[in-house]
CSV table of C-alpha atoms and ligand atoms in Angstrom, one decimal:
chain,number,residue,atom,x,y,z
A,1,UNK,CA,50.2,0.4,15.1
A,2,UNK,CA,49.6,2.6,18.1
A,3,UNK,CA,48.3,-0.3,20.1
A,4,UNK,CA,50.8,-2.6,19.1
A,5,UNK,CA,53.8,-0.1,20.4
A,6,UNK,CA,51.8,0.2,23.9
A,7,UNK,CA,51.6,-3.7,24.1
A,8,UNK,CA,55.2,-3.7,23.3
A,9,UNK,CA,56.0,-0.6,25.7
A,10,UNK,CA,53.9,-2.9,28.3
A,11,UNK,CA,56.2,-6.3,28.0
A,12,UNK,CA,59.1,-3.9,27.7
A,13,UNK,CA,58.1,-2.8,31.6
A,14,UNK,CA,57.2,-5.9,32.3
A,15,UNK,CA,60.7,-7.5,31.4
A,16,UNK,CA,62.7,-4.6,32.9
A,17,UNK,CA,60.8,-5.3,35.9
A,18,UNK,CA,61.3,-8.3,36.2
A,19,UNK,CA,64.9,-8.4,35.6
A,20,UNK,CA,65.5,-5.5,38.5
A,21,UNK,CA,63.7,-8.0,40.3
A,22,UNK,CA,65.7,-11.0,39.7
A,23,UNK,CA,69.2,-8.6,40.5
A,24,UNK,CA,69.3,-5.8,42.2
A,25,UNK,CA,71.9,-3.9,40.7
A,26,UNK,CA,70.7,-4.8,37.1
A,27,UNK,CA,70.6,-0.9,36.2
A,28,UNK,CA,74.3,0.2,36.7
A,29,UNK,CA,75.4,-3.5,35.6
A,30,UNK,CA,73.7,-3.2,32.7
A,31,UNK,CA,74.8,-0.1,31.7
A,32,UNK,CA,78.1,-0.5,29.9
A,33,UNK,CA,78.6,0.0,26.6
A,34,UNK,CA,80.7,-2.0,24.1
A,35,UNK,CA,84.0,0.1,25.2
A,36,UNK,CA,83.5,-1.1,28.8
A,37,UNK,CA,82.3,2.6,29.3
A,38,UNK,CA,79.2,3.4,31.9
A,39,UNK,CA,76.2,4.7,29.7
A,40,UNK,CA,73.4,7.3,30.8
A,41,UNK,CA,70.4,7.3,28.2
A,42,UNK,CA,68.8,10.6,27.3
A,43,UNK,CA,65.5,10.8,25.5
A,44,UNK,CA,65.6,14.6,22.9
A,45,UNK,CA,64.2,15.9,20.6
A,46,UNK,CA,65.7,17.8,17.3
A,47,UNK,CA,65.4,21.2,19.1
A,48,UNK,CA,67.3,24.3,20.3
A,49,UNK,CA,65.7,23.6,23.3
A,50,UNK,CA,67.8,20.8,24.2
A,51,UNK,CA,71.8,21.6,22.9
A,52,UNK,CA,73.1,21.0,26.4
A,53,UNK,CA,72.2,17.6,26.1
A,54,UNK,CA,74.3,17.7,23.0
A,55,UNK,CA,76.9,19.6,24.1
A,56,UNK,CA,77.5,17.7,27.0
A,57,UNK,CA,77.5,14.3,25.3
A,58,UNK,CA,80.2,15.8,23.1
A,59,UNK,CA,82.1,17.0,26.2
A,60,UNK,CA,82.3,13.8,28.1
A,61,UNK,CA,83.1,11.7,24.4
A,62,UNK,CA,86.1,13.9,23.8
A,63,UNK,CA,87.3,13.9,27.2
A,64,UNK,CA,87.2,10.0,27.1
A,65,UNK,CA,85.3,10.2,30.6
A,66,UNK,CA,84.2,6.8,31.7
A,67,UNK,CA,80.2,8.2,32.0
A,68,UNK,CA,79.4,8.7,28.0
A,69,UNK,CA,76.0,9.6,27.5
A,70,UNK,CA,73.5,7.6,24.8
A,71,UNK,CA,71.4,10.3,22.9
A,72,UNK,CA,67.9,9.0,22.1
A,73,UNK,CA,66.6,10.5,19.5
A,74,UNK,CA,62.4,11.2,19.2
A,75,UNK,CA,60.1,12.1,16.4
A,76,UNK,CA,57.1,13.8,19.2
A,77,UNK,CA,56.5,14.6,22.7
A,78,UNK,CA,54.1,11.8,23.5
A,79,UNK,CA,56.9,9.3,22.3
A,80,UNK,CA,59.4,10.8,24.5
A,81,UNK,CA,57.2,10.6,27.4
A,82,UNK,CA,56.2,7.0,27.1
A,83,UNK,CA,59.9,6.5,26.6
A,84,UNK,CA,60.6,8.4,29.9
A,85,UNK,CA,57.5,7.0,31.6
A,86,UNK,CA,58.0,3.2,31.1
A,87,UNK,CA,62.0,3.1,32.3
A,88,UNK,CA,63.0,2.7,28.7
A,89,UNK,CA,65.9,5.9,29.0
A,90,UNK,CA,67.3,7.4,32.5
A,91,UNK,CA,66.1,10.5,31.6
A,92,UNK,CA,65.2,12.8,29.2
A,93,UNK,CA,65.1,16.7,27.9
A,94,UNK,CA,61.2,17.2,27.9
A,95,UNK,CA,58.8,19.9,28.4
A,96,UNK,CA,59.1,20.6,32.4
A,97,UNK,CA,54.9,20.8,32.6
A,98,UNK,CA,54.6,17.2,30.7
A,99,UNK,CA,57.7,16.3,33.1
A,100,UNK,CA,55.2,17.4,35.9
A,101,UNK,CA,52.2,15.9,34.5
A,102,UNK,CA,53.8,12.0,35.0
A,103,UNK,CA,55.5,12.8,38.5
A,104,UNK,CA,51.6,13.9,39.2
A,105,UNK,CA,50.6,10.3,38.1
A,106,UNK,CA,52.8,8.9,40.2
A,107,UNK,CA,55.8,8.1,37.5
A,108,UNK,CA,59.5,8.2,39.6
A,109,UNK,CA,61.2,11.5,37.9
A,110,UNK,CA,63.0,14.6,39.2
A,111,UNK,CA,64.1,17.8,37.5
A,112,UNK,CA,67.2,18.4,37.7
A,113,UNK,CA,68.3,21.2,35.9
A,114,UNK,CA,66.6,23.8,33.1
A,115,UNK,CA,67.1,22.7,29.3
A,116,UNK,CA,67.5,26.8,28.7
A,117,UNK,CA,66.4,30.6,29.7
A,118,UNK,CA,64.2,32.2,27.3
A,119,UNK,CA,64.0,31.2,24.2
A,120,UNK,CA,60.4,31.0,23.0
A,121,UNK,CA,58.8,33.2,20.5
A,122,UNK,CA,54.7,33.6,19.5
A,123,UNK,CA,54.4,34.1,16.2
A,124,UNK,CA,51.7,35.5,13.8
A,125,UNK,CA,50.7,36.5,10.2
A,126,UNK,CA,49.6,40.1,9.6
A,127,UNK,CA,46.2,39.4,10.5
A,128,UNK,CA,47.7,39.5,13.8
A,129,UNK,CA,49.6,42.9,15.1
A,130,UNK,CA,48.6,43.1,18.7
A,131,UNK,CA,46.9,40.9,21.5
A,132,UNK,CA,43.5,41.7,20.9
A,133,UNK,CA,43.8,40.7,16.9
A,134,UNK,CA,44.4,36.9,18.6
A,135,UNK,CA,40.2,36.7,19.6
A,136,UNK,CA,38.8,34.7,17.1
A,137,UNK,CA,41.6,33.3,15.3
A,138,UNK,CA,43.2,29.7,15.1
A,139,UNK,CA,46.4,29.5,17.4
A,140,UNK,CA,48.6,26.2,17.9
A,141,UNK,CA,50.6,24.9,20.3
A,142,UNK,CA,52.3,21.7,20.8
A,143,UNK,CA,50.6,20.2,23.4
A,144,UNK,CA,48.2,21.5,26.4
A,145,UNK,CA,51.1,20.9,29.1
A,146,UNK,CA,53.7,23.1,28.0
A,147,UNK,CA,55.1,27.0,28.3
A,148,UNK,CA,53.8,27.5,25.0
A,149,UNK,CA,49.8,27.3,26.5
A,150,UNK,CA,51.0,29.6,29.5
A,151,UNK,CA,52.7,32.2,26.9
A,152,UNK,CA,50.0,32.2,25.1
A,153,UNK,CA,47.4,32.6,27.9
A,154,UNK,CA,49.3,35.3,29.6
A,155,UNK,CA,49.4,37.2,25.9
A,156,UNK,CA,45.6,36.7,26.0
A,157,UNK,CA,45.5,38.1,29.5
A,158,UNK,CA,47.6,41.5,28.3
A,159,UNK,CA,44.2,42.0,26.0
A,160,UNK,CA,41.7,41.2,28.8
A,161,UNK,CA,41.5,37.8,26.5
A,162,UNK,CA,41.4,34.1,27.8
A,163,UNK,CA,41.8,30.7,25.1
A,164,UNK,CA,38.0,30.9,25.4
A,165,UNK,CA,38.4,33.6,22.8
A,166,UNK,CA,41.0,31.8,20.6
A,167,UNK,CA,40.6,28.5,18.3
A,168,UNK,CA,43.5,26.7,20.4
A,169,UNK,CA,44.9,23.6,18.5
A,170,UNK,CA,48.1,21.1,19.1
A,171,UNK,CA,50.3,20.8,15.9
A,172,UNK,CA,53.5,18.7,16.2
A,173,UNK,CA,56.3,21.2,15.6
A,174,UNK,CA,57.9,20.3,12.5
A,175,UNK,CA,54.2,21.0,11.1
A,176,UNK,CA,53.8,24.4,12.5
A,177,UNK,CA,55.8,26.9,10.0
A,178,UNK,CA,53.8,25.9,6.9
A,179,UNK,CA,50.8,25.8,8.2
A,180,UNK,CA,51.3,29.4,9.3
A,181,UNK,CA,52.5,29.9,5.9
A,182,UNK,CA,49.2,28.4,4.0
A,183,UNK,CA,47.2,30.6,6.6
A,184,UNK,CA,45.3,27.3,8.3
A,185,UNK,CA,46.4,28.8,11.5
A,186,UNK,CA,47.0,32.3,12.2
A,187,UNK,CA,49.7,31.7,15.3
A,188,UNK,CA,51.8,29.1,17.0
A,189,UNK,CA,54.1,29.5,20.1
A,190,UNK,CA,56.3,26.7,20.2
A,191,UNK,CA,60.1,25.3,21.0
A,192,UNK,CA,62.5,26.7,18.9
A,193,UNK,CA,63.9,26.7,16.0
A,194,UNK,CA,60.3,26.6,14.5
A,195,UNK,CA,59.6,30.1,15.9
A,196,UNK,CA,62.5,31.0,13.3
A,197,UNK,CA,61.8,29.3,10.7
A,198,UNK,CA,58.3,31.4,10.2
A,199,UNK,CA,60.1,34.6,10.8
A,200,UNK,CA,62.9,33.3,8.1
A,201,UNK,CA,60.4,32.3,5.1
A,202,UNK,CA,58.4,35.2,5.8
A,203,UNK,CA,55.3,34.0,6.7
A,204,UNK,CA,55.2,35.3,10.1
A,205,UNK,CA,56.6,38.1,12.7
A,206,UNK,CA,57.4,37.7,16.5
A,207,UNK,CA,54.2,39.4,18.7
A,208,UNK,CA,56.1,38.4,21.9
A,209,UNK,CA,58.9,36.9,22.8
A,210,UNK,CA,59.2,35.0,26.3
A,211,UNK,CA,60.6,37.2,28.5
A,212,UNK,CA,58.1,40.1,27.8
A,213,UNK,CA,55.0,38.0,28.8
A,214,UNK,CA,56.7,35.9,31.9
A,215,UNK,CA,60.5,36.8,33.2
A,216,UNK,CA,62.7,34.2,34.0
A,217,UNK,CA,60.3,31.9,32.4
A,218,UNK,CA,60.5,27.5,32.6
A,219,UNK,CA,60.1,25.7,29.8
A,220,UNK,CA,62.1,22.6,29.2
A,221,UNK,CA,63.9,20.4,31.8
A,222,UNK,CA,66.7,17.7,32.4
A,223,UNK,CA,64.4,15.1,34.1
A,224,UNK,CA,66.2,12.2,35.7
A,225,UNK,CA,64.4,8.7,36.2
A,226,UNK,CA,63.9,7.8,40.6
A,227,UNK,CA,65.7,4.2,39.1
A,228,UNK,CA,68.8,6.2,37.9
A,229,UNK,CA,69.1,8.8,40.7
A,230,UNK,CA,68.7,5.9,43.1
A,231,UNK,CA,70.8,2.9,41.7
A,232,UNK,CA,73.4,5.3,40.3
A,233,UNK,CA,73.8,8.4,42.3
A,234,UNK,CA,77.3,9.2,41.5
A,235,UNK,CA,76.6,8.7,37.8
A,236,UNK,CA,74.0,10.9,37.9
A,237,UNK,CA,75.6,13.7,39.9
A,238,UNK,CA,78.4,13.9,37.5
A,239,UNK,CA,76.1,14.1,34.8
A,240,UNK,CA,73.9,17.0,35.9
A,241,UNK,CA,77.3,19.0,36.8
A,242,UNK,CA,78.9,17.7,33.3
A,243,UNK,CA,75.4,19.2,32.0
A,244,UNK,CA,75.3,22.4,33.7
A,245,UNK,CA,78.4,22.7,32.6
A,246,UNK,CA,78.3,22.3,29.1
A,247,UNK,CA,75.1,25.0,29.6
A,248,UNK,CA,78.1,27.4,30.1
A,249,UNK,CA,80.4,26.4,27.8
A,250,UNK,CA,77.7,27.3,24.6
A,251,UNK,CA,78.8,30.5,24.0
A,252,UNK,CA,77.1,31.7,20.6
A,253,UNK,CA,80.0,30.3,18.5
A,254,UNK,CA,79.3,26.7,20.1
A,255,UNK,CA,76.3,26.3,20.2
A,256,UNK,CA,76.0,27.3,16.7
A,257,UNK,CA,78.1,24.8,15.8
A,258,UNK,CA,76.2,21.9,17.9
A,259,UNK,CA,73.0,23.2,16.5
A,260,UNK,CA,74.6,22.4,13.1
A,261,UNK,CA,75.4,19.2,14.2
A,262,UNK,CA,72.4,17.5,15.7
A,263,UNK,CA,69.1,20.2,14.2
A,264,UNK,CA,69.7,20.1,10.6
A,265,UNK,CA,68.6,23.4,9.9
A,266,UNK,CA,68.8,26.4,7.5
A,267,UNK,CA,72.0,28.5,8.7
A,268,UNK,CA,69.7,31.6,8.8
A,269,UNK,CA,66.8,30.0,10.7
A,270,UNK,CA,69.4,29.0,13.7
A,271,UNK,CA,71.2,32.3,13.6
A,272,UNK,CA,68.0,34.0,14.2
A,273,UNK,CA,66.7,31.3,16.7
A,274,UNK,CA,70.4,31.4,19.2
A,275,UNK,CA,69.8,35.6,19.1
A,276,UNK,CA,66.9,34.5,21.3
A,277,UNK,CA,68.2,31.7,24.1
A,278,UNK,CA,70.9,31.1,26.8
A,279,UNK,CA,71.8,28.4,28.6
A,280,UNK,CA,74.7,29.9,31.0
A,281,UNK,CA,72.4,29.7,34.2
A,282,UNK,CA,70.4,26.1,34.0
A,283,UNK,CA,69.7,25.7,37.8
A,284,UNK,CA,65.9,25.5,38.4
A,285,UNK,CA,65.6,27.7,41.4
A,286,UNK,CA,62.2,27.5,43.9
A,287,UNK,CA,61.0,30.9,43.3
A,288,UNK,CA,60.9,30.6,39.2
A,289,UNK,CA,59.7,27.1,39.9
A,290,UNK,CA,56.9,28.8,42.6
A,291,UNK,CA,55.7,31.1,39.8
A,292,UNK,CA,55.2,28.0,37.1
A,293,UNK,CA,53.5,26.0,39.5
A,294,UNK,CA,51.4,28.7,40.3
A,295,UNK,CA,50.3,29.7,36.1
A,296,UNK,CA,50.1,25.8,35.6
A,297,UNK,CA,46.9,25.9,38.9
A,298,UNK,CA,45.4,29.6,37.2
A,299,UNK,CA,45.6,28.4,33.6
A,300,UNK,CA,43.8,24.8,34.2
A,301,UNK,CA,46.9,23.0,32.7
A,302,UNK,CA,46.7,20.8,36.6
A,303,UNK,CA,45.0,21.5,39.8
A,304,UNK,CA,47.2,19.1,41.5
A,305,UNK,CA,50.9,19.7,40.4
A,306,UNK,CA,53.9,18.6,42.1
A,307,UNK,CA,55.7,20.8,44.1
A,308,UNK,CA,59.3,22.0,44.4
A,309,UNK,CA,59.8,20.1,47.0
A,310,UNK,CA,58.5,16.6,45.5
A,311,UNK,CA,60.1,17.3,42.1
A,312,UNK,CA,63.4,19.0,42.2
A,313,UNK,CA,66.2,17.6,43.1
A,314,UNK,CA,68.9,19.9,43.0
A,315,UNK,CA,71.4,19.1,45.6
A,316,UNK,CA,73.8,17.2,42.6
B,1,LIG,ZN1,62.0,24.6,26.0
């Protein structure tokens, strides 16, 4: 199955090459929609993380703009990414150090604006009150490129502690509440709401949350395709100021409601999860960038990652 859906991601490339070779504009041509409406393709995933995305497509729908943008809904990270890797969507809300990962292997993306501020939690069961409790124990986190390793290395670090200590694992998210609950790990840091959802069925407590192990922390980003930025510039400038926008315009209220909408969640486990994000501010600025690029080299998630330079682009 998995081998069959990388053959098919391969002809898929292969055929979208070769049609942007046969016409040039191809990408903004063949971007209209049934209404005659210009379409920009975003790659998500069912998370707090990425409402913007939401509330922006809702924005630009109701104001009947002529940009509308396709939501593309994934089940996992590493689906999202080949998605975003092989030119299948113009872009995508991903986490920023997978983002960085494929611009590192030489994949044509930029970041171009933050999915949120804040918003992750660790969680633990009572075996776990303090830092030093985590030596020994089973922890997950969704993947080894992600804010969720670098919280959970710099909780380590407040303990005199490193992941040498701890029984690291990757659970997808969805996963990660009930396996808390049945005690086959001890602690998961991960996007939201899934942080919630322990803390709401009781089987865990928040040991940190974000902004008391890293300030002004990164964890997911807008990430635009080179083909889209290139082919359709003004598209894409209008949609990372519709998006930045739409950051602003989730007041609690809102983004309630578009977490409703798209997340299909308990009321009580988004209630709880909203308390802890913002998305008023989503500009990724050099010096927060500077201090991610610098944990990513110290906590051997890359030696080699991109800089702000080569992988912002934030001049829309
Ligand atoms: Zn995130």
């Amino acid at each position: 199955m998995m081998k069959q859906n990388r053959i098919f991601a391969f002809l898929t490339a292969l055929a979208l090459g070769a049609a942007l070779t046969g016409c040039g504009n191809t990408s903004a041509e063949g971007s209209e929609n049934t209404d005659g409406k210009k379409t920009v393709k975003i790659a998500y995933l069912p998370i707090t993380h990425a409402l913007p995305v939401f509330e922006a497509a809702e924005e630009l729908k109701a104001s009947d703009d002529e940009l509308q943008v396709e939501l593309v809904k994934y089940g996992s990270w590493p689906e999202l990414l080949d998605a975003l890797n092989t030119g299948r969507v113009d872009g995508a809300s991903v986490l920023i150090e997978l983002a960085m990962k494929s611009k590192q292997e030489g994949i044509g993306i930029k970041a171009v604006a933050l999915g949120h501020k804040d918003g992750n939690v660790i969680v633990t069961n009572d075996s776990v009150q303090k830092a030093e409790d985590l030596k020994g124990k089973t922890f997950a986190i969704p993947h080894r490129q992600s804010s969720h390793n670098i919280l959970l290395n710099d909780a380590l670090a407040q303990a005199g502690l490193t992941v040498d200590d701890v029984n690291v694992t990757e659970l997808s998210p969805p996963e990660m509440p009930s396996a808390l609950a049945s005690g086959q790990i001890d602690g998961y840091c991960v996007a939201e709401p899934f942080g919630a959802k322990a803390v709401t069925i009781n089987a865990g407590h928040v040991l940190y949350s974000s902004e008391e192990l890293w300030q002004d922390s990164l964890c997911c980003g807008l990430v635009l395709t080179d083909d889209f930025i290139e082919n359709r510039t003004e598209d894409a400038s209008h949609f990372v100021q519709s998006y930045k926008e739409a950051g602003k315009n989730l007041t609690p209220a809102k983004a309630k409601e578009i977490a409703v909408e798209y997340l299909q969640q308990d009321d009580a486990v988004l209630d709880l999860s909203l308390k802890w994000i913002r998305y008023d501010d989503l500009e990724i600025t050099a010096d927060t960038y500077q201090v991610l690029f610098d944990k990513v080299k110290e906590y051997g998630l890359s030696d080699n990652p991109p800089t702000y330079e080569e992988f912002v682009k934030n001049d829309f």
